[in-house]
Coordinates of C-alpha atoms and ligand atoms in Angstrom, one line a residue:
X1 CA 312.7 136.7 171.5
X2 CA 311.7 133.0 170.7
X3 CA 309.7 132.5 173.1
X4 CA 307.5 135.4 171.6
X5 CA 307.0 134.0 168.2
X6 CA 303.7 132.4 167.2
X7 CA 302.8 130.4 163.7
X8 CA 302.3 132.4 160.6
X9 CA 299.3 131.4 160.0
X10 CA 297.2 130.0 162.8
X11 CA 299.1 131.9 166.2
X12 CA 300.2 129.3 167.7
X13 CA 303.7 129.5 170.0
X14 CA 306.1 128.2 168.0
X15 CA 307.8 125.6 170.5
X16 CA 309.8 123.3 168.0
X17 CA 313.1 124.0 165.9
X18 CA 312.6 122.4 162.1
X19 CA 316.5 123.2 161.6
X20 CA 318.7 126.2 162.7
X21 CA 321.1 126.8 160.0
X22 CA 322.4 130.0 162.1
X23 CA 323.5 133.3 160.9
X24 CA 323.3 133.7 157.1
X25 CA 323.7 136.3 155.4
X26 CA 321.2 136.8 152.2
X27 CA 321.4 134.0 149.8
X28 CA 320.9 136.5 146.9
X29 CA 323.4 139.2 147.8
X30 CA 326.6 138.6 146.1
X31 CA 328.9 141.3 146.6
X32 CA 331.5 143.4 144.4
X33 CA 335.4 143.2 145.2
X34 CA 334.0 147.0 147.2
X35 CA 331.8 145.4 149.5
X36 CA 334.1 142.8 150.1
X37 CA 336.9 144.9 151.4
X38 CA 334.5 147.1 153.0
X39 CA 333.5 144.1 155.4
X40 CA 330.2 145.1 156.0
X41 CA 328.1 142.4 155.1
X42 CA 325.1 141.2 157.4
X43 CA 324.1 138.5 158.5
X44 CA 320.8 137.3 159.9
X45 CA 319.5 134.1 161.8
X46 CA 318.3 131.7 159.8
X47 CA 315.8 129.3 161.7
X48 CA 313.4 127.6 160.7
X49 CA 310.3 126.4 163.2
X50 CA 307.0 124.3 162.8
X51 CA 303.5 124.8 164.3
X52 CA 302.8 121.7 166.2
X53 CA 299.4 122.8 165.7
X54 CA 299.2 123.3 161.5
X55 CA 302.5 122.0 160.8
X56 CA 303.5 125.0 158.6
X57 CA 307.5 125.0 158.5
X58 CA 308.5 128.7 158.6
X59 CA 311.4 130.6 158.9
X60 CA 311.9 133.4 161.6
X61 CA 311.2 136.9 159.9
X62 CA 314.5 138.7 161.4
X63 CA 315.3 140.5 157.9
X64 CA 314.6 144.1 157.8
X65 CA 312.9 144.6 154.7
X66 CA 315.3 147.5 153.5
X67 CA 318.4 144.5 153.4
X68 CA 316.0 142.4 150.9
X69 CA 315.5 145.3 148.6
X70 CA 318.9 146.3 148.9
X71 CA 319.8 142.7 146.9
X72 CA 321.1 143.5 143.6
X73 CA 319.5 141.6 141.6
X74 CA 315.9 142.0 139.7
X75 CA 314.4 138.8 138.2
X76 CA 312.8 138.8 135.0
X77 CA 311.0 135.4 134.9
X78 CA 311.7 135.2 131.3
X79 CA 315.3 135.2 131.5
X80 CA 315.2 131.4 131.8
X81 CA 313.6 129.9 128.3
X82 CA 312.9 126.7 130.3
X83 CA 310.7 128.8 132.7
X84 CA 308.6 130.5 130.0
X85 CA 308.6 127.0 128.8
X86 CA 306.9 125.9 131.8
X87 CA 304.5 129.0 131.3
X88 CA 303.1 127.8 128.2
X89 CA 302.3 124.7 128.7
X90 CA 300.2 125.4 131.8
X91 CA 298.4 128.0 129.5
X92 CA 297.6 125.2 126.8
X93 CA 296.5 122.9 129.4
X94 CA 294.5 125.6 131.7
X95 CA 293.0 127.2 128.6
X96 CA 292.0 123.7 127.0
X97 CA 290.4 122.6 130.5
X98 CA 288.5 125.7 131.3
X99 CA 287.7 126.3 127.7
X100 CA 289.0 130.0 128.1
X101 CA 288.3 132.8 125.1
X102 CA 287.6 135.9 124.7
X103 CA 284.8 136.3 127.3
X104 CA 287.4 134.9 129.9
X105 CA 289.3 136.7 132.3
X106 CA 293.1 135.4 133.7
X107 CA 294.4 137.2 136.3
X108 CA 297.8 136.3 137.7
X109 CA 299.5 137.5 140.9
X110 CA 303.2 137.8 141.0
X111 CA 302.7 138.3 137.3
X112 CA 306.6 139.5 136.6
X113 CA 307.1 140.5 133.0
X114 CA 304.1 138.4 132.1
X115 CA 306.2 135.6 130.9
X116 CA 302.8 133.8 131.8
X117 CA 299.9 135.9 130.7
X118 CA 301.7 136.6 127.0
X119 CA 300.7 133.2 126.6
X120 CA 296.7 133.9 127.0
X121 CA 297.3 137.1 124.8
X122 CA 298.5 135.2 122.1
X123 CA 295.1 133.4 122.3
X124 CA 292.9 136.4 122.5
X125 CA 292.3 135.6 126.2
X126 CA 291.6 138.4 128.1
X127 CA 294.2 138.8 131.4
X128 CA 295.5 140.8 134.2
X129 CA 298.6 140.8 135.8
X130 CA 299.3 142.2 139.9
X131 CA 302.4 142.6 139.8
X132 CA 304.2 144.5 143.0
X133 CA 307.6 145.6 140.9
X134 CA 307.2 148.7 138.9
X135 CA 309.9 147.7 136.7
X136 CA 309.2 144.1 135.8
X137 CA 305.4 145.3 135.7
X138 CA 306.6 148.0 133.1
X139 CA 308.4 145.1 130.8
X140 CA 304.9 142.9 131.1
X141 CA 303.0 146.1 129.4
X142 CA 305.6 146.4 127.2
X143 CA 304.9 142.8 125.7
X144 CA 300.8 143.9 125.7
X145 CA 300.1 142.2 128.9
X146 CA 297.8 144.9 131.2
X147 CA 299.7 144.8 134.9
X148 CA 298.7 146.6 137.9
X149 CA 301.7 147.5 140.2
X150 CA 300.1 146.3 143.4
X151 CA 300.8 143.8 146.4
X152 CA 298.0 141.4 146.6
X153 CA 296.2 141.2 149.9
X154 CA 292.5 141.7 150.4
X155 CA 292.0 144.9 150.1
X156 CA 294.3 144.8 146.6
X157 CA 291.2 142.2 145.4
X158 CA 288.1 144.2 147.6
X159 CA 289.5 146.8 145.2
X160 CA 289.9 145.0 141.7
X161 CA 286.3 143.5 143.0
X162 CA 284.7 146.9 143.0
X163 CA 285.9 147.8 139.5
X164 CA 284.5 144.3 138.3
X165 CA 287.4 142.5 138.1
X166 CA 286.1 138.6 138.6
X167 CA 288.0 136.1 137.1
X168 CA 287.9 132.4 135.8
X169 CA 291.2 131.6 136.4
X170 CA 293.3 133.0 138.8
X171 CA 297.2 132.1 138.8
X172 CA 299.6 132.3 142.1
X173 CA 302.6 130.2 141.1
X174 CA 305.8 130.3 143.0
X175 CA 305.0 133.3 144.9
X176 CA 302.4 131.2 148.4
X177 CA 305.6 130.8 150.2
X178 CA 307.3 133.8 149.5
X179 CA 304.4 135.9 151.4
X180 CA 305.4 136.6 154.9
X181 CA 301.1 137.3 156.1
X182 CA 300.1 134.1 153.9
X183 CA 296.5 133.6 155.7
X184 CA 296.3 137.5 154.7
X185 CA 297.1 137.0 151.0
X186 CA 295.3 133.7 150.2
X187 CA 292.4 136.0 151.8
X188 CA 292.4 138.1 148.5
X189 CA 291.3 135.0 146.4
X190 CA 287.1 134.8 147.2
X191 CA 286.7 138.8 146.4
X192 CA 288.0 138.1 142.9
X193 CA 287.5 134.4 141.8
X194 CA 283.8 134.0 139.9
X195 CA 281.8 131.0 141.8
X196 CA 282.8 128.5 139.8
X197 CA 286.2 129.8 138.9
X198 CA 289.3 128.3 139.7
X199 CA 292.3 129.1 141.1
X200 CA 296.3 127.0 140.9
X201 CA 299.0 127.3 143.5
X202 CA 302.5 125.8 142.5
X203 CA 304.9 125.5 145.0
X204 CA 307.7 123.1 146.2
X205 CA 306.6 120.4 147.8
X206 CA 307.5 119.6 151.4
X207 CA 307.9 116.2 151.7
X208 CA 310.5 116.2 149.0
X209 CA 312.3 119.0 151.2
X210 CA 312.1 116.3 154.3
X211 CA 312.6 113.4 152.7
X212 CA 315.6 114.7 150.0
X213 CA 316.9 116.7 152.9
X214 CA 316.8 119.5 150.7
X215 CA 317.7 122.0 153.6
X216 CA 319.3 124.5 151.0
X217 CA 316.4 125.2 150.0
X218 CA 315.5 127.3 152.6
X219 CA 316.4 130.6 152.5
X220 CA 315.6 134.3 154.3
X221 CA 313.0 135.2 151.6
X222 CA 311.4 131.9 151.3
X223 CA 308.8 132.4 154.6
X224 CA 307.0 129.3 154.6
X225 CA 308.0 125.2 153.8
X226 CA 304.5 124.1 152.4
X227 CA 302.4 120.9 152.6
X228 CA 299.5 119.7 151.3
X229 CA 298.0 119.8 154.7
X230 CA 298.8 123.1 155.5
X231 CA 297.6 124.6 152.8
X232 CA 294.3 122.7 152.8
X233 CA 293.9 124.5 156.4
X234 CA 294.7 127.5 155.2
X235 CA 292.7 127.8 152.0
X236 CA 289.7 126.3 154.5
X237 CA 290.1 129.5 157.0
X238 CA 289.7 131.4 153.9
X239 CA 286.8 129.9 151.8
X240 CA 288.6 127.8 149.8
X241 CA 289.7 124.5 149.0
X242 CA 291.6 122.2 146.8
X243 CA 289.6 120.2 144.3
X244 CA 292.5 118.3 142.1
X245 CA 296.9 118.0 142.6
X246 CA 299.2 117.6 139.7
X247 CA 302.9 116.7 141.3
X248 CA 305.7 118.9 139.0
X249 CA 309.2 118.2 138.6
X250 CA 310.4 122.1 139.4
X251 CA 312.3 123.0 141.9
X252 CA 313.2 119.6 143.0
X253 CA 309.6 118.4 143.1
X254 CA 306.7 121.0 143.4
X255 CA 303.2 121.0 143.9
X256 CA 300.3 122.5 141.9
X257 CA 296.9 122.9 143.3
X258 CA 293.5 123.2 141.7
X259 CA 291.4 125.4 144.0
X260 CA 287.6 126.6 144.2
X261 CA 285.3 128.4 146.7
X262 CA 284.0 125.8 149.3
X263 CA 280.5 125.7 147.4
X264 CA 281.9 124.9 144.2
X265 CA 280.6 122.1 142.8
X266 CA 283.2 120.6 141.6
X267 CA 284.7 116.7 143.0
X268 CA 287.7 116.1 144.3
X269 CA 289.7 113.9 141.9
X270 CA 291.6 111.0 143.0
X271 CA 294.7 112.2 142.6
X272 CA 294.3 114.9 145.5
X273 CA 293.1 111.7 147.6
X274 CA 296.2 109.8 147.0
X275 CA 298.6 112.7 148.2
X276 CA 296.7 113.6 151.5
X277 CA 297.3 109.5 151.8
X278 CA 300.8 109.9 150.8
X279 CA 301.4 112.9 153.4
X280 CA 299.6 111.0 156.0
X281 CA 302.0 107.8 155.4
X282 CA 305.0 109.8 155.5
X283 CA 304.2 111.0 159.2
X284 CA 303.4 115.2 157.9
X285 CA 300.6 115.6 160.5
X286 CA 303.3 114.2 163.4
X287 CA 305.1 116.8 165.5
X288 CA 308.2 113.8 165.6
X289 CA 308.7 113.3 161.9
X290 CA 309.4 117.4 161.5
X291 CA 311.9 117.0 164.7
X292 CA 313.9 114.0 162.8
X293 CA 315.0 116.2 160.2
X294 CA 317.9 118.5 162.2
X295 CA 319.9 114.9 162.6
X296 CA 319.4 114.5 158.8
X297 CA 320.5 117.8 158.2
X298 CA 324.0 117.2 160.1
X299 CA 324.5 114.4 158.3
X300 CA 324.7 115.9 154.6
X301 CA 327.1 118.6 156.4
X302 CA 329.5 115.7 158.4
X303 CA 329.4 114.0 154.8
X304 CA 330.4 117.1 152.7
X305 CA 333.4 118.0 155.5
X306 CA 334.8 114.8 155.1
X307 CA 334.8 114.5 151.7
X308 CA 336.3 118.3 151.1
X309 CA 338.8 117.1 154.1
X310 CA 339.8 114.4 151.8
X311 CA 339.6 115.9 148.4
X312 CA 342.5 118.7 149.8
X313 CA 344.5 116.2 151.7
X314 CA 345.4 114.8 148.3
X315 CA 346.2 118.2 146.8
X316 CA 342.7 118.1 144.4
X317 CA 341.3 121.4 143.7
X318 CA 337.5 122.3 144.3
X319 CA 335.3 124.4 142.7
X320 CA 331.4 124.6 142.2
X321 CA 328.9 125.6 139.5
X322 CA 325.9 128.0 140.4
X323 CA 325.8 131.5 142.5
X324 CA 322.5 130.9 142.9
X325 CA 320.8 131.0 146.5
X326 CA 320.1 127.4 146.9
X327 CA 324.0 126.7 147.0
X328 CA 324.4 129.7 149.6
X329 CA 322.8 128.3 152.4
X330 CA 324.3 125.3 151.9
X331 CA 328.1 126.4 151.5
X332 CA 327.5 128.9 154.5
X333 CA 325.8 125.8 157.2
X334 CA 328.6 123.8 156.2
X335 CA 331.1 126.9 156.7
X336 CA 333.1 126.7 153.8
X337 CA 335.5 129.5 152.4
X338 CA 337.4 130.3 149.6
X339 CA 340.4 127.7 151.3
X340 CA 338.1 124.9 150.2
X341 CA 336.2 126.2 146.9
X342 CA 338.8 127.8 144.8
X343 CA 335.6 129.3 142.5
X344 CA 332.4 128.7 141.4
X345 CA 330.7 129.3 138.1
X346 CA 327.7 131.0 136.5
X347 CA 326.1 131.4 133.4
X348 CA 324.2 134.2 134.9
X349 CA 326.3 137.8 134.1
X350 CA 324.7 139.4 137.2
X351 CA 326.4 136.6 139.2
X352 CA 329.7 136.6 137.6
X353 CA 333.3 138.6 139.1
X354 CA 331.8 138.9 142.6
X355 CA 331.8 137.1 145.5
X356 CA 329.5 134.5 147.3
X357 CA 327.7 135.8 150.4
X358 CA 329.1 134.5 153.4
X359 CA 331.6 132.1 151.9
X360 CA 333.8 134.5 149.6
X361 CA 333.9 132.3 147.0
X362 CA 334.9 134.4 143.7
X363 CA 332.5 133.4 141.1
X364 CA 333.4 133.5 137.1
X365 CA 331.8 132.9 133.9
X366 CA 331.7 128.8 133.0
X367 CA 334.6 129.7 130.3
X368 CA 336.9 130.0 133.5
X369 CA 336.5 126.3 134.2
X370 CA 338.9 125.7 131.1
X371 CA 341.5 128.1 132.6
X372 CA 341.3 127.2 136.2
X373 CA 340.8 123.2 135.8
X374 CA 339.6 121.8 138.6
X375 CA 339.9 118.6 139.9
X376 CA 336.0 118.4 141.0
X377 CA 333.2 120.5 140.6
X378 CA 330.1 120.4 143.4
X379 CA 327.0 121.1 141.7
X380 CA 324.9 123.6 144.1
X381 CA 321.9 123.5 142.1
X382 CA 321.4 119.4 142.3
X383 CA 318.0 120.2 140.3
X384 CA 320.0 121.0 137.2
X385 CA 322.2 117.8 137.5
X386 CA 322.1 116.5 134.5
X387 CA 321.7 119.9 132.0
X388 CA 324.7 120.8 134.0
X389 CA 327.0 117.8 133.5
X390 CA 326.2 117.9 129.8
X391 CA 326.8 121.5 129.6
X392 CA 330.3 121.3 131.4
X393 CA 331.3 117.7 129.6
X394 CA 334.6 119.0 128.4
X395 CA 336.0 118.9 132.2
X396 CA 336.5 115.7 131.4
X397 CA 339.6 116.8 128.9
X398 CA 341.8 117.4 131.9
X399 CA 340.3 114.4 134.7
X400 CA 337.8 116.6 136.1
X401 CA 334.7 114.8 138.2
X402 CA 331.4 116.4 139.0
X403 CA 329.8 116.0 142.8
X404 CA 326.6 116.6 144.5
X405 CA 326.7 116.6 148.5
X406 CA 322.7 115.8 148.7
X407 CA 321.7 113.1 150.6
X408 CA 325.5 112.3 151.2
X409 CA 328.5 114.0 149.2
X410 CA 329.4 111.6 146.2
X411 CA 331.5 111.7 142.8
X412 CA 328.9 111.4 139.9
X413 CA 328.9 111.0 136.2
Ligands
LIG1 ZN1 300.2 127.1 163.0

């Protein structure tokens, strides 16, 4: 089978192993005491490769897409306040820069509920959300944001092109490497984007992946590990390219690009000169600094063993905070069970009284942590650090420590 594969993006064979985190089951797919006892839960290889021709990172699509949509779980980007948060102030700033009114058009793919576009509403901009989810499209009309329930690929934007959709700005964050075709997608763009329109991709960045080792990051549904590099190529292929970076703290360090057609003519700022210098320091257009990353990986796991071999040995109890995907992969490389994590904690209710994929571990509101007092608690989503350690200061009452096992496994706060 591997021998068949070829890059994403440009065909290449894929000949080199980024890291194999082996069989995983789907980071999102907590299950009900039912499933539990039922025993039926999948699991999938996890594996991810990189072109030693583009150097896109990408992760073997063995997932039938029936088992993604079978997760239970819909996301409504404004759920999370710090998110629409996030939203606004890229509208201010986008809106400010472009000098966007009422003869403007936003469209945004991946629009969700339009916890984005509300924001250009609210300033009598004109929008348009594509949005492939009938039911988080239906929300975004609900809150006056127009949404098309469509997936966006070219002949989505040949379409919007013919009805005279053309647009001055053009949105795609978080969702470049979510898209398994990505050359396929980003080839939507030119058909809708006027000439000298612009266009912003946000995604994590990932040279913070390599050189955080934030391996538990990678999950089934996240297809492609993205670089500036990369992306350059690919927005090239399709005529595009990058005309200005602004580096984001999301997600543990995220990227968002300011794109144009080729013939724009706008300059390229300094800023997007310094991080093709700072991608080309750190070894990203190397075939040997991708292959250095497996040891790293092994080490975060040997560090984490020994320090849950420790913790127990002494009689402390474990438990973690987050159900989210990020801490799946990692609890299920490191093979951890319910033995060494008595619980782990959510503030998310669609997370809470079930059990972690792969591991078992039985997840609980936050309140629990006062009944079951553990001794430490791992912090899966290390991006939330701090907010979370504020949140749960009170573990303090009875001795309780937090820990993070990214780069190595170490008591904190
Ligand atoms: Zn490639």
């Amino acid at each position: 089978m591997s021998a068949q594969l070829q890059c994403r993006f440009c065909q290449t064979p894929l000949a080199h192993t980024f890291v194999d985190l082996g069989l995983q089951p789907l980071a999102n797919s907590n299950l009900t005491r039912a499933q539990l006892d039922a025993g039926t839960e999948q699991r999938f290889p996890l594996h991810a490769r990189v072109c030693h021709e583009c150097f896109l990172v990408q992760v073997d699509d063995d997932v039938p897409a029936e088992a993604i949509f079978d997760q239970d779980y819909a996301y409504f980007s404004s759920f999370s306040p710090s998110w629409v948060a996030h939203a606004k102030r890229y509208a201010d700033a986008m809106a400010e820069r472009l000098n966007l009114g009422p003869e403007s058009l936003v469209v945004e793919i991946a629009s969700n509920d339009g916890y984005l576009l509300q924001h250009f509403v609210a300033m009598d901009v004109p929008v348009l959300g594509v949005e492939p989810a009938a039911n988080t499209a239906e929300a975004a009309r609900a809150r006056g944001v127009p949404t098309e329930v469509a997936f966006f690929n070219e002949e989505t934007a040949v379409t919007l092109a013919a009805r005279g959709v053309r647009a001055d700005l053009m949105a795609a964050n978080n969702v470049l490497a979510h898209t398994p075709d990505i050359s396929g997608f980003v080839a939507g763009f030119r058909h809708v984007l006027k000439d000298e329109g612009v266009l912003t991709f946000e995604f994590p960045h990932l040279l913070n992946l390599i050189e955080l080792v934030q391996f538990d990051t990678i999950y089934h549904e996240h297809y492609s590990y993205l670089s500036l590099l990369t992306v350059e190529r690919v927005l090239q292929a399709n005529g595009l390219r990058v005309f200005d970076v602004e580096l984001l703290p999301t997600h543990g360090g995220s990227l968002r690009l300011f794109c144009c057609h080729v013939g724009s003519g706008r300059g390229e700022t300094e800023a997007l000169q310094a991080l093709r210098a700072r991608e080309a320091a750190a070894g990203l257009d190397r075939i040997e600094t991708y292959l250095d990353f497996t040891p790293q990986v092994e080490a975060v796991r040997e560090s984490f063993r020994g320090f849950l071999q420790r913790a127990k040995s002494e009689g402390k109890r474990i438990a973690a905070y987050g159900a989210a995907a990020k801490g799946n992969t990692f609890l299920n490389y490191c093979g951890t069970t319910a033995d060494d994590i008595i619980a782990a904690f959510d503030a998310n209710p669609v997370k809470q009284d079930r059990f972690l994929p792969g591991s078992h571990v039985p997840t609980y509101a936050p309140e629990k942590t006062r009944e079951l007092r553990p001794d430490y608690i791992l912090i899966l989503p290390w991006n939330l650090k701090d907010e979370i350690m504020g949140q749960l200061a009170y573990v303090a009452d009875w001795g309780g420590r937090f820990v993070v096992a990214s780069p190595r496994t170490e008591v904190v706060g």
